[in-house]
Coordinates of C-alpha atoms in Angstrom, one line a residue:
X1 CA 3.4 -16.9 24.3
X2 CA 1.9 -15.9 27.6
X3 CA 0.5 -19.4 28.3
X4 CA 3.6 -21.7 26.9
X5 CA 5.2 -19.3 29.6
X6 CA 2.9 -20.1 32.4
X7 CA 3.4 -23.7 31.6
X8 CA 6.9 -23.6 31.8
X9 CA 7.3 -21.8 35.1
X10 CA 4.8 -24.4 36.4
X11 CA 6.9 -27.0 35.3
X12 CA 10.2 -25.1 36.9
X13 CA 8.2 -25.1 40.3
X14 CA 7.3 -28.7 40.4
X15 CA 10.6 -30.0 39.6
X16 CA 12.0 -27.3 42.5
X17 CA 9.4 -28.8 45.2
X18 CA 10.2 -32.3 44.0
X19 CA 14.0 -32.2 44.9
X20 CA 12.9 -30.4 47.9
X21 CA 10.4 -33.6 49.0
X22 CA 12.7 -36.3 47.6
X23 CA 9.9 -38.2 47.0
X24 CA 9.6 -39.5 43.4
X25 CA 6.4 -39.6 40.9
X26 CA 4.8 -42.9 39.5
X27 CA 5.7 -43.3 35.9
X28 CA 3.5 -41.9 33.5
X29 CA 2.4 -45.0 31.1
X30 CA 0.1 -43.1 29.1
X31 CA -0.4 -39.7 28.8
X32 CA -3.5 -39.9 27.2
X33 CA -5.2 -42.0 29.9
X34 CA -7.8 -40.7 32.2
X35 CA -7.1 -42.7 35.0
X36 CA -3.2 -41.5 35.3
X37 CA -4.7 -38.0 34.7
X38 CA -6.0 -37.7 37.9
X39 CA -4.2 -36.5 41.1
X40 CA -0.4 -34.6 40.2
X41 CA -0.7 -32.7 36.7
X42 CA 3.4 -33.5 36.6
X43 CA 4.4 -37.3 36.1
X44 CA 7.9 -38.8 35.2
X45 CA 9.5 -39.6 32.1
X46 CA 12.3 -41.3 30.7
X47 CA 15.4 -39.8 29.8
X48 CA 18.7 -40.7 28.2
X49 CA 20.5 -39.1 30.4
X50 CA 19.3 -38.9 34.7
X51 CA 16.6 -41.4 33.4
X52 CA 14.1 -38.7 34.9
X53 CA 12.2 -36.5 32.8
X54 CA 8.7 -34.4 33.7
X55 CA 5.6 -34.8 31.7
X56 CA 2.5 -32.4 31.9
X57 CA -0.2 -34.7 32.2
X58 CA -3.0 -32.3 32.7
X59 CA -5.2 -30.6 31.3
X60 CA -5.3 -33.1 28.3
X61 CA -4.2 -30.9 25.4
X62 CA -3.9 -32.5 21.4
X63 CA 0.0 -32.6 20.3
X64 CA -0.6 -30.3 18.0
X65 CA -1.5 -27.6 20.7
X66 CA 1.1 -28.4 22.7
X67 CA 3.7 -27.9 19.7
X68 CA 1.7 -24.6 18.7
X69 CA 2.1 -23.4 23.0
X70 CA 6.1 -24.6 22.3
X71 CA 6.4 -22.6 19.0
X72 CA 5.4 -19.3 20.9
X73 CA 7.7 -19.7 23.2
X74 CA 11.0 -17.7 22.9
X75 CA 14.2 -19.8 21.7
X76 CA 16.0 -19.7 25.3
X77 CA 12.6 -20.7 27.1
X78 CA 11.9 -23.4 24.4
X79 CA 15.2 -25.0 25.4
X80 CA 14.2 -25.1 29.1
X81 CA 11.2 -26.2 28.4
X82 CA 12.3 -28.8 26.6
X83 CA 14.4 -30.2 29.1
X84 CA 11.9 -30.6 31.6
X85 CA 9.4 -32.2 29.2
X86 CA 9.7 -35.2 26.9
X87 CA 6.0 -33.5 24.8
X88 CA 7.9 -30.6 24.9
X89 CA 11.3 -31.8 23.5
X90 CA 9.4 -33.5 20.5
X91 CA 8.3 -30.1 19.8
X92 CA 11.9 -28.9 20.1
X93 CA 13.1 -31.7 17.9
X94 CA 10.4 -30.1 15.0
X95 CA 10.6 -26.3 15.9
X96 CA 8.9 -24.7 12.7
X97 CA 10.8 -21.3 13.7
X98 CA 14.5 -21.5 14.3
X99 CA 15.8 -17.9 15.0
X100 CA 19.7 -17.3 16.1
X101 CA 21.4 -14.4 17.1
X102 CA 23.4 -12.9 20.5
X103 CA 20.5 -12.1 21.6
X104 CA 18.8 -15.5 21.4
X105 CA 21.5 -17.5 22.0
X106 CA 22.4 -15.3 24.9
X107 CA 26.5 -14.9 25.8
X108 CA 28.7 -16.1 23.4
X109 CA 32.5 -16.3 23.4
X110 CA 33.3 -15.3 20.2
X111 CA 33.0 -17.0 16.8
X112 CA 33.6 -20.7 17.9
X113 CA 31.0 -20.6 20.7
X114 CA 28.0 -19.2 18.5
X115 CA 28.9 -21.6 16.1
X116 CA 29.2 -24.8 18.0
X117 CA 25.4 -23.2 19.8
X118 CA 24.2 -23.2 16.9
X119 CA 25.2 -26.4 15.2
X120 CA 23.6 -28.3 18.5
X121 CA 20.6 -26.8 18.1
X122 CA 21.0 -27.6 14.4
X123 CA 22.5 -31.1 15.0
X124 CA 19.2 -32.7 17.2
X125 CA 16.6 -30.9 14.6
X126 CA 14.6 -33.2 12.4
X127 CA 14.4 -30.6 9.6
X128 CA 11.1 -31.6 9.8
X129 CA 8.5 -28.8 9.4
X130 CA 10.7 -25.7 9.7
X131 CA 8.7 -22.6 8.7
X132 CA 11.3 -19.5 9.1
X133 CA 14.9 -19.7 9.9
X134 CA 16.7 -16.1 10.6
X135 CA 20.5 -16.3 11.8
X136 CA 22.2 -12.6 12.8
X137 CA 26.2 -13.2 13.0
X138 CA 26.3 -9.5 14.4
X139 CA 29.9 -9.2 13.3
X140 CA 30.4 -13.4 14.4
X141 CA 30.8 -14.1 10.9
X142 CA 34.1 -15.8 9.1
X143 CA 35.1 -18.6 6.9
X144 CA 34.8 -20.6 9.2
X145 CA 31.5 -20.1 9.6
X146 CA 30.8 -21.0 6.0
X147 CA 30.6 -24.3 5.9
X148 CA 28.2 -24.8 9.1
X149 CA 26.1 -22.1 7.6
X150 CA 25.8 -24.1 4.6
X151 CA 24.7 -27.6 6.0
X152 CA 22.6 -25.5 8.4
X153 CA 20.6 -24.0 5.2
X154 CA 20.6 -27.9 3.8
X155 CA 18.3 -29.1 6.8
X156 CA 16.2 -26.2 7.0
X157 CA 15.5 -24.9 3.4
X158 CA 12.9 -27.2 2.0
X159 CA 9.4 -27.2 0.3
X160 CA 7.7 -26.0 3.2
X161 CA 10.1 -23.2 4.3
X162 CA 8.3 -19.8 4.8
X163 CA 10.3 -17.3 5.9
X164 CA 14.4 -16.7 5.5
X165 CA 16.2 -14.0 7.2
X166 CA 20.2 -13.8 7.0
X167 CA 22.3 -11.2 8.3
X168 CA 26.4 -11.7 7.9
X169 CA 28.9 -9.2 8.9
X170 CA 29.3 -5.8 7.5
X171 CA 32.6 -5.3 6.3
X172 CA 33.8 -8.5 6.2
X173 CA 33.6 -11.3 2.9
X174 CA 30.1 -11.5 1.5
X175 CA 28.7 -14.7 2.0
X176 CA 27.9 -16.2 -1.9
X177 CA 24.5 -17.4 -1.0
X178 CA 23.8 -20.7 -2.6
X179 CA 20.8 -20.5 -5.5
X180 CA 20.7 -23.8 -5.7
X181 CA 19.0 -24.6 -2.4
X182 CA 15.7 -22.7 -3.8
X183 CA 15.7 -24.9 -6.9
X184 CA 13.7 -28.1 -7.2
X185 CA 10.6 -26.0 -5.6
X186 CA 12.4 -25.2 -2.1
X187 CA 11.7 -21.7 -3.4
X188 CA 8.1 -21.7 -4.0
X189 CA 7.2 -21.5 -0.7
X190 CA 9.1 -18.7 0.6
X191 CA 7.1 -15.4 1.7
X192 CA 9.7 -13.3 3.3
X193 CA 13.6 -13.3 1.9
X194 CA 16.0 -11.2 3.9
X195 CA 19.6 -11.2 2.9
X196 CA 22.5 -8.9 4.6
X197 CA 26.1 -8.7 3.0
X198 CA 25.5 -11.3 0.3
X199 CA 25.8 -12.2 -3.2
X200 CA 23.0 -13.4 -4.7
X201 CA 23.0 -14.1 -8.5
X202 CA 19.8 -16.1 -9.3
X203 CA 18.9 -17.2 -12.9
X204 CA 15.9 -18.0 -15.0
X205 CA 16.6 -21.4 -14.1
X206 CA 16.4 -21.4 -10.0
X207 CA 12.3 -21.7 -10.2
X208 CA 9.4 -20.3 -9.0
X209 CA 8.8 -17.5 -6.4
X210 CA 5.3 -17.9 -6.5
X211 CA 4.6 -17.2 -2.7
X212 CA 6.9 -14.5 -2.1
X213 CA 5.3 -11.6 -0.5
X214 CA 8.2 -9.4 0.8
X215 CA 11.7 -9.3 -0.5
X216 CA 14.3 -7.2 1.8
X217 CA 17.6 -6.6 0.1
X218 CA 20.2 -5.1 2.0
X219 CA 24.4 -5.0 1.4
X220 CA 23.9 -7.5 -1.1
X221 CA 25.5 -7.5 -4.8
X222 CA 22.7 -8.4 -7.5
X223 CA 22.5 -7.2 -10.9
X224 CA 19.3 -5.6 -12.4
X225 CA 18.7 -8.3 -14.6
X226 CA 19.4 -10.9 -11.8
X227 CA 16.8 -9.2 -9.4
X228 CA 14.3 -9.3 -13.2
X229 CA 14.6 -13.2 -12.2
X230 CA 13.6 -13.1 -9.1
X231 CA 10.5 -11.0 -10.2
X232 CA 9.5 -12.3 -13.2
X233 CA 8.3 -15.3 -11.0
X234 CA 7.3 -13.6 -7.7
X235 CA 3.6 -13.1 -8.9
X236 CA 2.9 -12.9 -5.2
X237 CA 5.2 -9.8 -4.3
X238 CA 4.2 -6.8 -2.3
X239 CA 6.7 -5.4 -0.5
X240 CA 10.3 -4.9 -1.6
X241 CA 13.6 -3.1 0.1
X242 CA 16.5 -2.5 -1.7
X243 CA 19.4 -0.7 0.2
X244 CA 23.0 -0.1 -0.7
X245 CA 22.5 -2.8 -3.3
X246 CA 25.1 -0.5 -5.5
X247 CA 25.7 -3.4 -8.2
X248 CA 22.0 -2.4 -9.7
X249 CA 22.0 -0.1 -13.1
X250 CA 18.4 -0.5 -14.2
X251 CA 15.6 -1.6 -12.4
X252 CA 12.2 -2.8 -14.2
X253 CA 8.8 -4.0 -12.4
X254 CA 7.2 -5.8 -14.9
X255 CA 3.4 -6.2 -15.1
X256 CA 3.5 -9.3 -13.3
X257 CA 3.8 -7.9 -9.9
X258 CA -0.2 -7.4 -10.1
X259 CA 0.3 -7.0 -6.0
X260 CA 3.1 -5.1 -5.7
X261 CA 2.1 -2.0 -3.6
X262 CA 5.5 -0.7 -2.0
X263 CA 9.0 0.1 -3.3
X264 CA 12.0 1.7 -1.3
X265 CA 15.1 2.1 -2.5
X266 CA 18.1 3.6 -0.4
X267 CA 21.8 4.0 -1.2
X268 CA 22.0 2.1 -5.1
X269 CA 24.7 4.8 -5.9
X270 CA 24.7 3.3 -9.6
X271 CA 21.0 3.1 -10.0
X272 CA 20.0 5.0 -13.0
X273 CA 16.5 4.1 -13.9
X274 CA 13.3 2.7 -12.7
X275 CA 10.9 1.2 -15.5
X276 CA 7.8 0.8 -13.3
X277 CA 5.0 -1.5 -15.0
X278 CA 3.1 -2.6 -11.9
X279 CA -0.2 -1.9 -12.1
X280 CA -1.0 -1.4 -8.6
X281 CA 2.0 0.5 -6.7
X282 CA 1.0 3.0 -4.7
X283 CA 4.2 3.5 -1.9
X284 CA 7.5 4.8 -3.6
X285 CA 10.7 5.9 -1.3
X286 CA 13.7 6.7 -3.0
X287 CA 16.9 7.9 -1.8
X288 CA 20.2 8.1 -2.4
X289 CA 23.5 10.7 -2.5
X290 CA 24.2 11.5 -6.2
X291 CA 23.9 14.8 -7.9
X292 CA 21.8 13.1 -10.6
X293 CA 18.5 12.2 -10.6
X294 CA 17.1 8.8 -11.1
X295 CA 14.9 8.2 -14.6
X296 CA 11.4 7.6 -13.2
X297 CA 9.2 5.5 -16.2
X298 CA 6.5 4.9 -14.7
X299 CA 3.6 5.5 -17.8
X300 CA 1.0 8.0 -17.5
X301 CA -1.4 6.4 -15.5
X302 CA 0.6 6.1 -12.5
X303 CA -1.4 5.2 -9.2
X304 CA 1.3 6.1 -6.7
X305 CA -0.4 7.9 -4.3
X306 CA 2.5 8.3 -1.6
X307 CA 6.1 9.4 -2.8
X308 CA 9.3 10.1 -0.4
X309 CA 12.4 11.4 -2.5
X310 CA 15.5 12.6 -1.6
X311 CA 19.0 13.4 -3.1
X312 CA 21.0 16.5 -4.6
X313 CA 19.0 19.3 -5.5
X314 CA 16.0 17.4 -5.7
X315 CA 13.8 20.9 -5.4
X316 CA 14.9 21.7 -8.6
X317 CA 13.9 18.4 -10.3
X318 CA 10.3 18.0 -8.0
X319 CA 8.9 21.6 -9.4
X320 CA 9.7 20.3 -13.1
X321 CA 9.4 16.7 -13.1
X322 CA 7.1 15.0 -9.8
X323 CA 3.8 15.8 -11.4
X324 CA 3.6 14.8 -14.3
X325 CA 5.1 11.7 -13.7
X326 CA 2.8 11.0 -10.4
X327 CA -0.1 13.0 -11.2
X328 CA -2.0 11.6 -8.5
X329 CA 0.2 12.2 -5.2
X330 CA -1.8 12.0 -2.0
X331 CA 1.4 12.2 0.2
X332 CA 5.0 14.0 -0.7
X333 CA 8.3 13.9 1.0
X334 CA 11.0 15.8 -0.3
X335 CA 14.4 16.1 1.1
X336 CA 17.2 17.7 -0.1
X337 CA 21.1 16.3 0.6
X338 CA 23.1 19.0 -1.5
X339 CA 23.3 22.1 -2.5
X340 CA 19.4 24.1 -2.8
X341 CA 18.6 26.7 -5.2
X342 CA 15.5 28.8 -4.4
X343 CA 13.0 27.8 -7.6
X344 CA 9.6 28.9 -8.0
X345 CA 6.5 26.9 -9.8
X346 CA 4.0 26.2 -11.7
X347 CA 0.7 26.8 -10.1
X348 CA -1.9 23.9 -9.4
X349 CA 0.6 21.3 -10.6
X350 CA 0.2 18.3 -7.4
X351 CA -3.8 18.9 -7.7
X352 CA -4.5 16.0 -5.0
X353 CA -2.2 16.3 -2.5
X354 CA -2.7 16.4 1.2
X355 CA 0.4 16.0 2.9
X356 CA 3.4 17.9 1.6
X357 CA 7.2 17.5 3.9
X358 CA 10.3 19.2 2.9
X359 CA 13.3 18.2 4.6
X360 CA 16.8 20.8 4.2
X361 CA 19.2 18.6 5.4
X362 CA 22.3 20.4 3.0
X363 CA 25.3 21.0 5.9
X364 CA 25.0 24.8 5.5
X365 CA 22.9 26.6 3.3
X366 CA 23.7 29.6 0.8
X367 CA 23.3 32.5 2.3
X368 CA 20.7 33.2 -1.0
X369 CA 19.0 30.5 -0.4
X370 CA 15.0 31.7 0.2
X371 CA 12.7 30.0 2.6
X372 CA 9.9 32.4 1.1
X373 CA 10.5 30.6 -2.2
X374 CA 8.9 27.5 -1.0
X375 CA 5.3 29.6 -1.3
X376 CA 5.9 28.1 -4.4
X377 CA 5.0 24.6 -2.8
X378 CA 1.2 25.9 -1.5
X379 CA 0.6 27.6 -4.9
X380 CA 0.9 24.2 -6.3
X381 CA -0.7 22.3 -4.4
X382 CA -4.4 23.5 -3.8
X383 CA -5.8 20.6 -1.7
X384 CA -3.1 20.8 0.7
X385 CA -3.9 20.1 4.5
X386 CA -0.4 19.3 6.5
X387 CA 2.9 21.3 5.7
X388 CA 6.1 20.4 6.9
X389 CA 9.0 22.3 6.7
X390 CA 12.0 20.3 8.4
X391 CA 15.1 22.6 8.8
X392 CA 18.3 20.7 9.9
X393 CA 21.0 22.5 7.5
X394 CA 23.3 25.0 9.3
X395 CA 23.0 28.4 8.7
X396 CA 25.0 31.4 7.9
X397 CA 24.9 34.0 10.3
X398 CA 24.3 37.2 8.0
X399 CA 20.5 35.6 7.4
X400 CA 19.5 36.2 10.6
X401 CA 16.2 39.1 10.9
X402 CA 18.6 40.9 14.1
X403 CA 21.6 41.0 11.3
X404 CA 19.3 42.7 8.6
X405 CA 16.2 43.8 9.8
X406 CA 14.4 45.7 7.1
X407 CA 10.9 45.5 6.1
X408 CA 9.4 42.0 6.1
X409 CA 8.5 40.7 2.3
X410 CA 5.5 40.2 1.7
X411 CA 3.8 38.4 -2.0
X412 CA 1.0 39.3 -3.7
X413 CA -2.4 37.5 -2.0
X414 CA -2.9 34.4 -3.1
X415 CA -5.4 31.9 -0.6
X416 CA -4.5 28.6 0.6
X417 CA -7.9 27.9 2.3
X418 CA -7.7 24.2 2.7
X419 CA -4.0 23.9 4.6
X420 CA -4.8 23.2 8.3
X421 CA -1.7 22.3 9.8
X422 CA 1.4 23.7 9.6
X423 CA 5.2 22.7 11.7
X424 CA 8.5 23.9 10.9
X425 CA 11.2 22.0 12.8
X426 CA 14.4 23.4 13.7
X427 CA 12.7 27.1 13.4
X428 CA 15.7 29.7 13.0
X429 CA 15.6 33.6 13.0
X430 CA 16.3 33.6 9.5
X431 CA 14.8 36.6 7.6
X432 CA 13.0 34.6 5.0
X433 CA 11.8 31.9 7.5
X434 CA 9.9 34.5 9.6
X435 CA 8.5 35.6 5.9
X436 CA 7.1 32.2 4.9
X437 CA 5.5 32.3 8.3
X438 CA 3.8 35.6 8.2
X439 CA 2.6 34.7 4.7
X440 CA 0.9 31.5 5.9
X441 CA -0.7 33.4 8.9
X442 CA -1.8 35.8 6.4
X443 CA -3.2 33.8 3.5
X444 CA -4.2 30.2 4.8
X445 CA -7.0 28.9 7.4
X446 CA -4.5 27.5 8.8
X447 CA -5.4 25.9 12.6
X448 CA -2.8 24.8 14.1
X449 CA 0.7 26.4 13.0
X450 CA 3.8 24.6 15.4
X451 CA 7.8 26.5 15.9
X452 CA 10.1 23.8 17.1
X453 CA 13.7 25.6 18.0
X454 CA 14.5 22.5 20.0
X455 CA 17.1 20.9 17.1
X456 CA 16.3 17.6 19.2
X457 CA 16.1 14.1 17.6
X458 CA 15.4 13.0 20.9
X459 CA 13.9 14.4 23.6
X460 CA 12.9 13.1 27.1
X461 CA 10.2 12.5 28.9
X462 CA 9.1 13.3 32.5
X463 CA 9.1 10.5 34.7
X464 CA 11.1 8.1 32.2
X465 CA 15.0 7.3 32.2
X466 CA 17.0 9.3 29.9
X467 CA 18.0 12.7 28.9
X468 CA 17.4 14.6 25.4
X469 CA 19.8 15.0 22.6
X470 CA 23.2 16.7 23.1
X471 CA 22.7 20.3 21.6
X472 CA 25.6 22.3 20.4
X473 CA 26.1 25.7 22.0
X474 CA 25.6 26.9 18.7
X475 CA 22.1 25.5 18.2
X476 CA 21.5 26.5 21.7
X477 CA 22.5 30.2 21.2
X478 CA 20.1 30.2 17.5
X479 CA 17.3 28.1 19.7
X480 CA 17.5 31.7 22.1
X481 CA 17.4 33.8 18.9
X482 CA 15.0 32.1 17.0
X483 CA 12.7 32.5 20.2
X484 CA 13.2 35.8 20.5
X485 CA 12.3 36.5 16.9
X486 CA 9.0 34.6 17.1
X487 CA 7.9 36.6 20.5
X488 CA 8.7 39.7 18.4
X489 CA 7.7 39.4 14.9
X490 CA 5.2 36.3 15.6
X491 CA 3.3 36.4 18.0
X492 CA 1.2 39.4 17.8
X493 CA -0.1 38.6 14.2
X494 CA -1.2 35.2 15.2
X495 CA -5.1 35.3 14.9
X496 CA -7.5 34.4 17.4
X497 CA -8.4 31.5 15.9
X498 CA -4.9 30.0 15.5
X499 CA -3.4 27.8 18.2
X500 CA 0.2 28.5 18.2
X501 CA 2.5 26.1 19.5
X502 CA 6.3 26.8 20.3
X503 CA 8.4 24.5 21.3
X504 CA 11.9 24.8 23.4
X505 CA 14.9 23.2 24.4
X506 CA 14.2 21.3 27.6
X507 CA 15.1 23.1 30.3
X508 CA 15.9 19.8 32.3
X509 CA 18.6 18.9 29.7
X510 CA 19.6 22.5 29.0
X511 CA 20.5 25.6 29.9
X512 CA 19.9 28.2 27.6
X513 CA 21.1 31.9 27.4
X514 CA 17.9 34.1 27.1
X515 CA 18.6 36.5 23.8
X516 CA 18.2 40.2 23.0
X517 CA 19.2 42.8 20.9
X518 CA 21.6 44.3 23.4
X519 CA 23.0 40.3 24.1
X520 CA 24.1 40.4 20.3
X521 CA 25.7 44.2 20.3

């Protein structure tokens, strides 16, 4: 991209300096000829319209490198270059990547205008050689759009089509997308297919999906036994994203996908089972908000090594069900959307796992709820290195240690010698939270342990624009508790050979009420 941009600001210059001299440039004859090589690297061309068109004449560069340089070159810079350059508007005429959008297209006026950009664009294209085509309406789309969109997807899906990204407008009609254009073998060349708000409803008759790689399904309605279509062909597949595809019941990978490696699945309310036959998955993300949990079939020689789960009371399930049904979890990511129950388990259950994160995210917790419960977690898991404990659920105000501070818990010994790291986000000065703490001080090698009271998604950074998350007063006035309840009950049973890290509000985007006993009386 750098040099196709080099050349065109080259090109920009000489045609500035040439109005500025008035003096016109002999005729290029041959562009391939040494002799009219020599001297100016810029010559004139022909053109339809002023008659006058520039031509690089130097260094001498094969057409196919110059239509590579042209390809690399953004879609607004393209159509510059193309004006100035009769190589270059060849290369325009047989783009390989076609990509459209506001952002692309630069300012529109509404619907018409995008469309009418667009369908020029469209219009002077060969069809020739086109290798992606992506189109983001960005809330542009309408019925009027249809019909462009459909001739558009005639001239660019054919045989040698690679890549094919559409995005229509949420909340508006879903665009039926036509399963007919991938019949006849336009399909069996596609790696990547993206579709946004659609319907897509693809038989056993459409063809092959022998090259596709990654399939990204997004706001789109397609039936389980439609999307078995797509895959009973795709012996290529690796990668697929299904979100808010809430049309799908039952889901089954059959043994075909021998390459299929990663699976996420957001938001299919209705989905109530995944049938998993793919020999070589090892990446599974599920989430969703329902109370029940999905069916996992996934045979007992499951190689998923790396598992993010999240929906209702999804502790409760992950204690009883997770490890026997990936018994050979690496990675785990647990978060919980509903209501939490504190449940203990089994010991040495997740016997390879490394990396364990559990994510509260209820909107307030029970006041029984027990963060000391999740000890549970590290008895299960004796390879354990990183632990995570993400706390963005509101709490209730009687769990705090300054509201009931009695003796501190404390469980019978048990060692977790192999857990290194350990961060709790959104620290609070919850009784059982400063527990679970003090138990991992006291029963792990743990190295590194990190308190985080900021609450921040974002937070700045010195010497860059911007300012951190908007916290509540609320969060600001826990952040001050929870502070003072790690300097007090923390600090001073941190071993020597622990580096403690506690992190704050900013104090460039905040202002934060120190706490203390006689602040809360």
């Amino acid at each position: 991209m750098g040099l196709g941009y080099v050349l065109l600001k080259r090109l920009q210059r000489e045609r500035r300096r040439r109005r500025r001299s008035r003096h016109a440039l002999v005729p290029d004859e041959s562009i391939a000829s040494p002799e009219k090589r020599k001297g100016s690297c810029y010559q004139q061309d022909d053109s339809p319209r002023s008659g006058k068109k520039m031509r690089y004449s130097g260094p001498y560069l094969p057409e196919e490198m110059w239509q590579h340089i042209h390809s690399l070159m953004p879609m607004k810079d393209a159509a510059r270059a193309a004006c100035l350059s009769s190589a270059f508007l060849y290369s325009w005429r047989n783009r390989p990547k076609l990509s459209f959008s506001t952002e692309t297209m630069g300012i529109v006026e509404g619907t018409t205008d995008f469309i009418r950009k667009i369908d020029r664009v469209m219009e002077k294209h060969s069809g020739i050689g086109v290798k992606a085509l992506t189109i983001e309406f960005n809330g542009l789309f309408s019925t009027k759009a249809r019909s462009y969109l459909e001739r558009w997807l005639q001239i660019a899906v054919t045989p040698r089509i690679e890549e094919l990204s559409l995005s229509m407008s949420k909340g508006k009609a879903y665009y039926d997308f036509p399963c007919s254009l991938l019949s006849d073998g336009s399909g069996s060349s596609i790696r990547l297919l993206d579709l946004y708000c659609c319907t897509f409803h693809p038989t056993a008759e459409i063809g092959c999906f022998q090259s596709l790689t990654r399939l990204h399904l997004e706001y789109v309605r397609i039936t389980g036994d439609e999307l078995g279509c797509v895959f009973s062909t795709s012996f290529a597949l690796e990668w697929l994203k299904l979100r808010l595809c809430r049309h799908i019941k039952y889901m089954k990978l059959p043994c075909v996908l021998q390459r299929l490696t990663y699976v996420e699945v957001r938001g299919c309310s209705r989905l109530r089972v995944i049938e998993n036959k793919a020999p070589n998955l090892h990446s599974l993300h599920i989430f969703y908000q329902a109370y029940h949990p999905i069916q996992l079939s996934f045979g007992e020689s499951s190689l998923v090594k790396n598992l993010s789960i999240g929906y209702s009371s999804v502790l409760n399930h992950a204690c009883a069900e997770l490890p026997y049904i990936f018994p050979n979890l690496e990675t785990l990511t647990i978060r919980s959307l509903g209501e939490m129950v504190s449940t203990p388990m089994v010991p040495n259950t997740f016997l390879h796992l490394k990396y364990l994160c559990i994510t509260l995210s209820a909107v307030t917790l029970p006041p029984s709820y027990d963060y000391l419960s999740l000890v549970s977690f590290l008895d299960a898991c004796p390879s354990l290195d990183t632990f995570i404990v993400d706390v963005s659920a509101k709490h209730p105000e009687n769990d705090s240690i300054f509201e009931n501070p009695s003796h501190l818990r404390q469980l019978p010994e048990q060692r977790h010698d192999n857990l290194r790291n350990v961060k709790i986000t959104g620290f609070r000065s919850a009784k059982s939270l400063l527990e679970l703490t003090y138990h991992i001080l006291e029963n792990t090698s743990v190295e590194c342990l990190t308190l985080d009271t900021s609450f921040e998604s974002f937070r700045c950074s010195p010497g860059k624009p911007g300012r951190c998350s908007r916290m509540p007063k609320d969060d600001l006035m826990e952040a001050s508790k929870a502070l003072f309840a790690i300097r007090t009950y923390i600090e001073g049973k941190v071993p020597s050979t622990v580096r403690l890290n506690v992190v704050e509000p900013c104090s460039r985007c905040h202002v934060m009420e120190p706490f203390t006993v006689e602040t809360r009386k």
